[in-house]
C-alpha positions as CSV (number, residue, x, y, z in Angstrom):
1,X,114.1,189.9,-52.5
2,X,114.5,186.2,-51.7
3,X,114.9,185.6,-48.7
4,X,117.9,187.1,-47.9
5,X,117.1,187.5,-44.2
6,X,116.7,183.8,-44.1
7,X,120.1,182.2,-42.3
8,X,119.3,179.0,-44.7
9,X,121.8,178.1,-47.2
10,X,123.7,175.2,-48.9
11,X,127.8,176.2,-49.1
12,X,129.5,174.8,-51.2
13,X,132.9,174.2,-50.6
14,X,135.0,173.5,-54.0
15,X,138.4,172.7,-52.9
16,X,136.4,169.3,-51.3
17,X,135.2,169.0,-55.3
18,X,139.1,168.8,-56.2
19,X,140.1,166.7,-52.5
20,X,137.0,163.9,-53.7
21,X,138.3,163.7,-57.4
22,X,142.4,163.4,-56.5
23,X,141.1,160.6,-54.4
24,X,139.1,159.1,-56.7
25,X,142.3,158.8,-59.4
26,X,144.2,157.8,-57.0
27,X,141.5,154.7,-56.5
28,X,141.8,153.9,-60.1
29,X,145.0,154.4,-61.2
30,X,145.3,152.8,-64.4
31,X,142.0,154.1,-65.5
32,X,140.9,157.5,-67.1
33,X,138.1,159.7,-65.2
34,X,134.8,160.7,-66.5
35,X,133.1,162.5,-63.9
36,X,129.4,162.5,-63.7
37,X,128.2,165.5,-63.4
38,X,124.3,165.1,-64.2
39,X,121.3,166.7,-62.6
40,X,123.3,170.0,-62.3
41,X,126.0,168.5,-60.9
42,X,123.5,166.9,-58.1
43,X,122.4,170.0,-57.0
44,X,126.2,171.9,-56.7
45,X,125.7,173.6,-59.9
46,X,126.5,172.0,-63.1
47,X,128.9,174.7,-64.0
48,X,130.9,175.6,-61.1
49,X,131.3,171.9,-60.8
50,X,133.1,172.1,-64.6
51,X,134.7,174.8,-63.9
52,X,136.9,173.5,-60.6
53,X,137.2,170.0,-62.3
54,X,137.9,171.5,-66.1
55,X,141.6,171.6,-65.6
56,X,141.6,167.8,-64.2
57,X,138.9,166.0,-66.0
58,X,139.4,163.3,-68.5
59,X,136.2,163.5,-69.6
60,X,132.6,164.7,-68.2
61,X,129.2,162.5,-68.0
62,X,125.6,164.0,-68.0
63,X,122.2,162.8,-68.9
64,X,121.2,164.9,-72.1
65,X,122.4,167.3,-74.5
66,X,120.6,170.1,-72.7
67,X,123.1,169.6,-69.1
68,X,125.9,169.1,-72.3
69,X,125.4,172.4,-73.4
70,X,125.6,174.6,-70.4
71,X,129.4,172.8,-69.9
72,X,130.7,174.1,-73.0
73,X,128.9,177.2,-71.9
74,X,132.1,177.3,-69.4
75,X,134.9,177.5,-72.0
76,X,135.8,173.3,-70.7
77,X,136.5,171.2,-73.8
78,X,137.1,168.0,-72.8
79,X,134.7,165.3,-74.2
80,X,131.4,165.1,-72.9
81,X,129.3,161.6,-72.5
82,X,125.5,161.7,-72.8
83,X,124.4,158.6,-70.9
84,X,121.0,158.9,-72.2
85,X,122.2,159.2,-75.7
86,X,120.5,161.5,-78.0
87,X,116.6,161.4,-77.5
88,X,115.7,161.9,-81.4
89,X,118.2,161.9,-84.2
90,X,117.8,165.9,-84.9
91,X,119.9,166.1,-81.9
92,X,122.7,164.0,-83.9
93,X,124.6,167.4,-86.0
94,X,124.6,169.4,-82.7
95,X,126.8,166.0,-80.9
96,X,129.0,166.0,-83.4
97,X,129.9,169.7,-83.5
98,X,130.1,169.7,-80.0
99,X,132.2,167.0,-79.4
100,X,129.7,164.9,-77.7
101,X,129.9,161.4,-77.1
102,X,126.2,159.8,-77.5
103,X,125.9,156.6,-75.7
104,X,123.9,154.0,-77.8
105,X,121.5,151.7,-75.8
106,X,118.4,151.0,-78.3
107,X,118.3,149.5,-82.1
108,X,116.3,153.2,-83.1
109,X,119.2,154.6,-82.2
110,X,121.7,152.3,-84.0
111,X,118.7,153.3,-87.3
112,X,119.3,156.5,-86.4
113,X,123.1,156.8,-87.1
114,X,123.1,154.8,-90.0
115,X,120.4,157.4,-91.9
116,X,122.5,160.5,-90.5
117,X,124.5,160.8,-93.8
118,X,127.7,162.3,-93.6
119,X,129.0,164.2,-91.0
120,X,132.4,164.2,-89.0
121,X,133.6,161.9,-87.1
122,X,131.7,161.1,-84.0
123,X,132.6,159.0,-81.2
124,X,130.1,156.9,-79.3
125,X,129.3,154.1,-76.6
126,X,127.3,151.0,-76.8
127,X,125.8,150.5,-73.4
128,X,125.6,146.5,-72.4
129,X,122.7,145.6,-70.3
130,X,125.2,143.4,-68.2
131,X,122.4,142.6,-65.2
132,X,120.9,145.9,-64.3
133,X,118.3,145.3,-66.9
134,X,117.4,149.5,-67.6
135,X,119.2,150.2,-70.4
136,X,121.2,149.0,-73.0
137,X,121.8,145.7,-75.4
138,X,121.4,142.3,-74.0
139,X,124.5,140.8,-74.0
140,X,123.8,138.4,-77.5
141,X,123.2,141.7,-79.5
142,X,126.6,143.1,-78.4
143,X,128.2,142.0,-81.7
144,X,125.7,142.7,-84.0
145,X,125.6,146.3,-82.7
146,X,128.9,146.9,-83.3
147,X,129.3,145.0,-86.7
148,X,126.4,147.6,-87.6
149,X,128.5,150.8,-85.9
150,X,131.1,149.6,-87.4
151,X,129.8,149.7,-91.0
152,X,128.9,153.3,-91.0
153,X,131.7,155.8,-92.2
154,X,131.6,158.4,-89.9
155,X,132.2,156.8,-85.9
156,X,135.8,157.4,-85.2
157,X,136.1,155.2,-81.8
158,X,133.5,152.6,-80.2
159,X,133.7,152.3,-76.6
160,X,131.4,149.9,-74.4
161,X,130.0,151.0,-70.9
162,X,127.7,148.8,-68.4
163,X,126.5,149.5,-65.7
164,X,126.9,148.1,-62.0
165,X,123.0,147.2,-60.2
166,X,125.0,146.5,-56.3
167,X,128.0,148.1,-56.2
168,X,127.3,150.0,-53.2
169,X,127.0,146.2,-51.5
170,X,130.7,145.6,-50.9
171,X,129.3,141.7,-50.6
172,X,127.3,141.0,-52.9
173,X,128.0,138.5,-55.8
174,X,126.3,140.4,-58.3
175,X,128.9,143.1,-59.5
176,X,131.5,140.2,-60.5
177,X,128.6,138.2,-62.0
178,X,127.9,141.5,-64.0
179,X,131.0,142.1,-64.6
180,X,132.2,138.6,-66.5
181,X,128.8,139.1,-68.7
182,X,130.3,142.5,-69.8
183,X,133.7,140.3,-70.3
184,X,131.5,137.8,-72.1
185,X,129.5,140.6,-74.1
186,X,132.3,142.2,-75.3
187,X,135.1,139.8,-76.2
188,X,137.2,140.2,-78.9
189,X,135.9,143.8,-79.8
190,X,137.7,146.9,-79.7
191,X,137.7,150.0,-77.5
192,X,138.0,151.1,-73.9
193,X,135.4,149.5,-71.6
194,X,134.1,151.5,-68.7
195,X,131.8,149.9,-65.6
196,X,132.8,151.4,-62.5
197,X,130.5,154.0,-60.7
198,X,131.5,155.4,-57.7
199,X,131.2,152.9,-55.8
200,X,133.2,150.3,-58.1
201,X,135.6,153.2,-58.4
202,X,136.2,153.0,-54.7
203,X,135.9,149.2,-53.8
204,X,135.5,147.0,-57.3
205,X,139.1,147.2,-58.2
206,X,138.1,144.8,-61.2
207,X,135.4,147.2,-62.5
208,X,138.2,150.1,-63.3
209,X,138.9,148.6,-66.8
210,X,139.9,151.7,-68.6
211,X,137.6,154.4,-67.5
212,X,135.9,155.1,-64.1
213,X,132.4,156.7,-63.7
214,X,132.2,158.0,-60.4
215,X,129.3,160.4,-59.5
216,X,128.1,160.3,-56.0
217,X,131.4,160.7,-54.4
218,X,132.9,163.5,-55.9
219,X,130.2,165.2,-54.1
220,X,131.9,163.8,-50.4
221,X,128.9,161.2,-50.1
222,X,130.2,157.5,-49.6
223,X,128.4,155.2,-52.2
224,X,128.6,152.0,-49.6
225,X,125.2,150.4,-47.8
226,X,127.6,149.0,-45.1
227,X,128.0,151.9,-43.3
228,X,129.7,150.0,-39.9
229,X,133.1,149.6,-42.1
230,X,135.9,152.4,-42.6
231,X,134.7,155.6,-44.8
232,X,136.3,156.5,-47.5
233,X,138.3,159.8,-46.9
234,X,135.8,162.3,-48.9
235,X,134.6,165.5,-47.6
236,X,131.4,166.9,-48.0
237,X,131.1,169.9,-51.2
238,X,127.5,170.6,-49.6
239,X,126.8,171.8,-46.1
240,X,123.0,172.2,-45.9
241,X,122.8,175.0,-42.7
242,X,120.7,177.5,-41.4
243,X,120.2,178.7,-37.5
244,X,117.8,178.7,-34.6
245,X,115.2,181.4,-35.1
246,X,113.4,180.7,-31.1
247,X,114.0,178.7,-28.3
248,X,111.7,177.6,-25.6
249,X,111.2,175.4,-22.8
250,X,108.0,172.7,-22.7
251,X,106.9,171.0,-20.1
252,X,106.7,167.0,-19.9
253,X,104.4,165.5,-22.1
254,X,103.9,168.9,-24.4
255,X,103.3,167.5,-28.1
256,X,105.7,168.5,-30.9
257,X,104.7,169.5,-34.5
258,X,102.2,168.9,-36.7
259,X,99.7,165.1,-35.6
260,X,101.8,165.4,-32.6
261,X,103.8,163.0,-33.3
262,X,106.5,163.5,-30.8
263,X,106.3,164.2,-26.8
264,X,108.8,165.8,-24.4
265,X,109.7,163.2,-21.9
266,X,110.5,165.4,-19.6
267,X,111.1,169.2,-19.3
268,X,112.8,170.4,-21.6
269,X,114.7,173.1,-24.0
270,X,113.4,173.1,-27.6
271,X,114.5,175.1,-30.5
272,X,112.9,176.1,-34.0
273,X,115.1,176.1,-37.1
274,X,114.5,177.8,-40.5
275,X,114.2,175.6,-42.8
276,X,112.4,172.8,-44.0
277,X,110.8,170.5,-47.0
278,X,110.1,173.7,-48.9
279,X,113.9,173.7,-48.7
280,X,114.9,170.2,-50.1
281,X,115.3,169.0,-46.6
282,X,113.7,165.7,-46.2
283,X,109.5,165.7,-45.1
284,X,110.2,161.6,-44.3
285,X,112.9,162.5,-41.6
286,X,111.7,160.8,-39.1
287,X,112.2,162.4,-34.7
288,X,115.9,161.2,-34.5
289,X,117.5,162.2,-37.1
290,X,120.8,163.6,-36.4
291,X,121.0,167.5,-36.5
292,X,124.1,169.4,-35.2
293,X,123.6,172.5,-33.0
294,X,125.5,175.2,-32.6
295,X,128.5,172.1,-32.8
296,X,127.3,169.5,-31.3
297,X,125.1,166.5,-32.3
298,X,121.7,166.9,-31.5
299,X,118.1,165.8,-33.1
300,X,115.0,166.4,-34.9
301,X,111.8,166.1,-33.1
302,X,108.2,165.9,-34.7
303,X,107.6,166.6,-38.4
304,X,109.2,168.6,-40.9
305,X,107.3,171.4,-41.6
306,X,107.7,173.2,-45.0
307,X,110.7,175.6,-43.6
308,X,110.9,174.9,-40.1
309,X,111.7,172.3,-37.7
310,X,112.1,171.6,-34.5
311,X,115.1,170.5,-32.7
312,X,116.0,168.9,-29.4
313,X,118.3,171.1,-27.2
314,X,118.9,169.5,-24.0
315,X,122.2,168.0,-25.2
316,X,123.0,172.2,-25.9
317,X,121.4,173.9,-23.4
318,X,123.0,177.5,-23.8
319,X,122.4,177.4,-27.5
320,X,120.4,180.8,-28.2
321,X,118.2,182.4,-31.3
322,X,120.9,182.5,-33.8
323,X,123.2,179.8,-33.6
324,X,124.1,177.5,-36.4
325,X,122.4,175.0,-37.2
326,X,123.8,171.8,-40.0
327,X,121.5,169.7,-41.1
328,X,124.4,167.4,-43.7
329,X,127.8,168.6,-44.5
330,X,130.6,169.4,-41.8
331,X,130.5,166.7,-39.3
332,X,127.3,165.2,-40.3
333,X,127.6,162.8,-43.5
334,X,124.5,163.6,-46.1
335,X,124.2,159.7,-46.3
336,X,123.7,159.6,-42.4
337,X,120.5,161.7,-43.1
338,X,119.4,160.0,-45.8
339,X,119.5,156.5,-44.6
340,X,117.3,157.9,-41.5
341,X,115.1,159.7,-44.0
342,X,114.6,156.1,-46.1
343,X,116.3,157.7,-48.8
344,X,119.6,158.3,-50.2
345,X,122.4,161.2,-50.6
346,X,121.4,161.8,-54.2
347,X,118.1,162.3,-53.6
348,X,119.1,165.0,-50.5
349,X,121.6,167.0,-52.7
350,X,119.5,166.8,-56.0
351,X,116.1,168.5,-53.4
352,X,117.9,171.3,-52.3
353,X,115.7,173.9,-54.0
354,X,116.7,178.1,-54.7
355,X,115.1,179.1,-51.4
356,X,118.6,177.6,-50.0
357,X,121.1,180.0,-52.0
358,X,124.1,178.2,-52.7
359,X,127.1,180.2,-51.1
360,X,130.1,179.4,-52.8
361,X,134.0,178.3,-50.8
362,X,136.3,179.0,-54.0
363,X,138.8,176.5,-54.2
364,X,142.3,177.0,-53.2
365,X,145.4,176.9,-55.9
């Protein structure tokens, strides 16, 4: 058995799936939306995440052709974008049957296409290395790529996509600077442009061009560093949860946890929760970090343990073995944790590991 005993699990709550990508179209309205739905759908499951957006989805993005694979698995057939492209050119047959859309970043891979022979058509991307400097074409070998796509018989449409380095930084200079380069790059070609992540989907209202790329936010997380202005009205998919399994009362000055790390000021309730790093919940949180218990706001004290921690109850002093405990999700934003935790809500959803089962809120019609 695994763990079924256990009160830790991540529920997933798909009608907040549907809620973040409605307000994500509504952000962009004159573009199409490719939703990113990479790294099994950052940790919600790559194909309940299809399935709930399948009947709304202009298009789906992944990494590879092995997260491609398991979408068409689900019976959706819109297109799919690799953003890695294909990783050797055996892959190329198996894109075209599938209606994948290879994005093109690196000259092997312009080789590659031009000694597939014939096939049907394919469409592809040419990623522009606008600023980010990871992957794609430096903005001079724009035209020469697609002089050389163009040539070959068998690429039905040519798109360009760029990438966005500091979107999530609402004031920084850099995402317009990127974003006249990609202007620059791709002047005078044709094809549909695409830039915006989530982020510029939400708050680069120049980065829409004709499709959006958002990722991040369909999942409820905002995609903004400045966290003291408004948040965007998305609701968490996730709710990372489990309950208190003992509850106890130190004395002033009893140490907390593994190196002790943490002291009771003063006399005090304390409660153990099931779960921990063995979990996907962060071993970096530091004491502090928001937890909420048995509904209200609370916090971690001492280190996280491999699947337990310990939590401060004096602000819930009748809480008792088996209340709830969330640790992101309803009423506590994932990005809130991961900022404490020096890391971000990508990292938190992508960590949350089997010994969590995912219990899944079916969407409503």
């Amino acid at each position: 058995m695994r763990g079924e005993a256990r009160p830790t699990r991540a529920r997933i709550r798909l009608e907040a799936l549907r809620h973040n990508y409605r307000l994500l179209r509504s952000s962009a309205p004159g573009a199409r939306v490719m939703a990113v739905i990479k790294a099994d759908g950052y940790g919600h499951g790559i194909d309940r995440v299809a399935r709930t957006l399948a009947g709304e989805a202009d298009c789906f993005a992944v990494s590879g052709v092995d997260e491609a694979i398991p979408i068409r698995a689900t019976g959706a057939t819109q297109p799919v974008v690799l953003l890695g492209g294909f990783f050797a050119a055996a892959e190329i047959p198996l894109h075209v049957r599938e209606g994948f859309q290879p994005v093109v970043h690196s000259w092997w891979q312009v080789e590659a296409l031009a000694a597939a022979g014939h096939h049907d058509p394919l469409d592809i991307w040419i990623k522009v290395d606008s600023g980010m400097h990871r992957l794609g074409f430096l903005p001079g070998e724009v035209a020469e790529v697609h002089r050389r796509l163009t040539a070959l018989p068998n690429l039905r449409q040519i798109g360009f996509l760029t990438h966005l380095a500091e979107a999530d930084d609402r004031d920084s200079p850099r995402t317009l600077e990127q974003l006249r380069v990609f202007d620059q790059a791709c002047a005078g070609l044709p094809g549909p442009r695409s830039a915006a992540n989530s982020a510029g989907t939400l708050g680069w209202p120049a980065a829409h061009y004709d499709w959006v790329r958002p990722g991040i936010s369909l999942y409820g997380a905002s995609p903004f560093i400045d966290q003291g202005r408004p948040r965007p009205d998305l609701r968490p998919v996730m709710t990372l949860e489990s309950g208190l399994i003992s509850v106890k009362r130190l004395p002033a000055g009893a140490p907390i946890g593994y190196g002790s790390t943490w002291r009771c000021p003063e006399a005090m309730p304390v409660g153990v929760v099931a779960i921990g790093y063995g979990d996907g919940y962060p071993r970096h949180a530091p004491s502090g970090t928001p937890v909420r218990v048995d509904g209200v706001e609370s916090q971690l004290l001492g280190r996280v343990s491999m699947d337990l921690i310990t939590v401060d109850l004096r602000p819930c002093p009748e809480a008792r073995p088996g209340a709830p405990v969330v640790l992101w999700g309803d009423g506590l934003p994932a990005e809130t944790i991961a900022e404490r935790a020096g890391t971000i809500a990508y990292e938190l959803y992508c960590q949350v590991t089997p010994r969590a089962p995912r219990q899944v809120v079916a969407p409503t019609r």
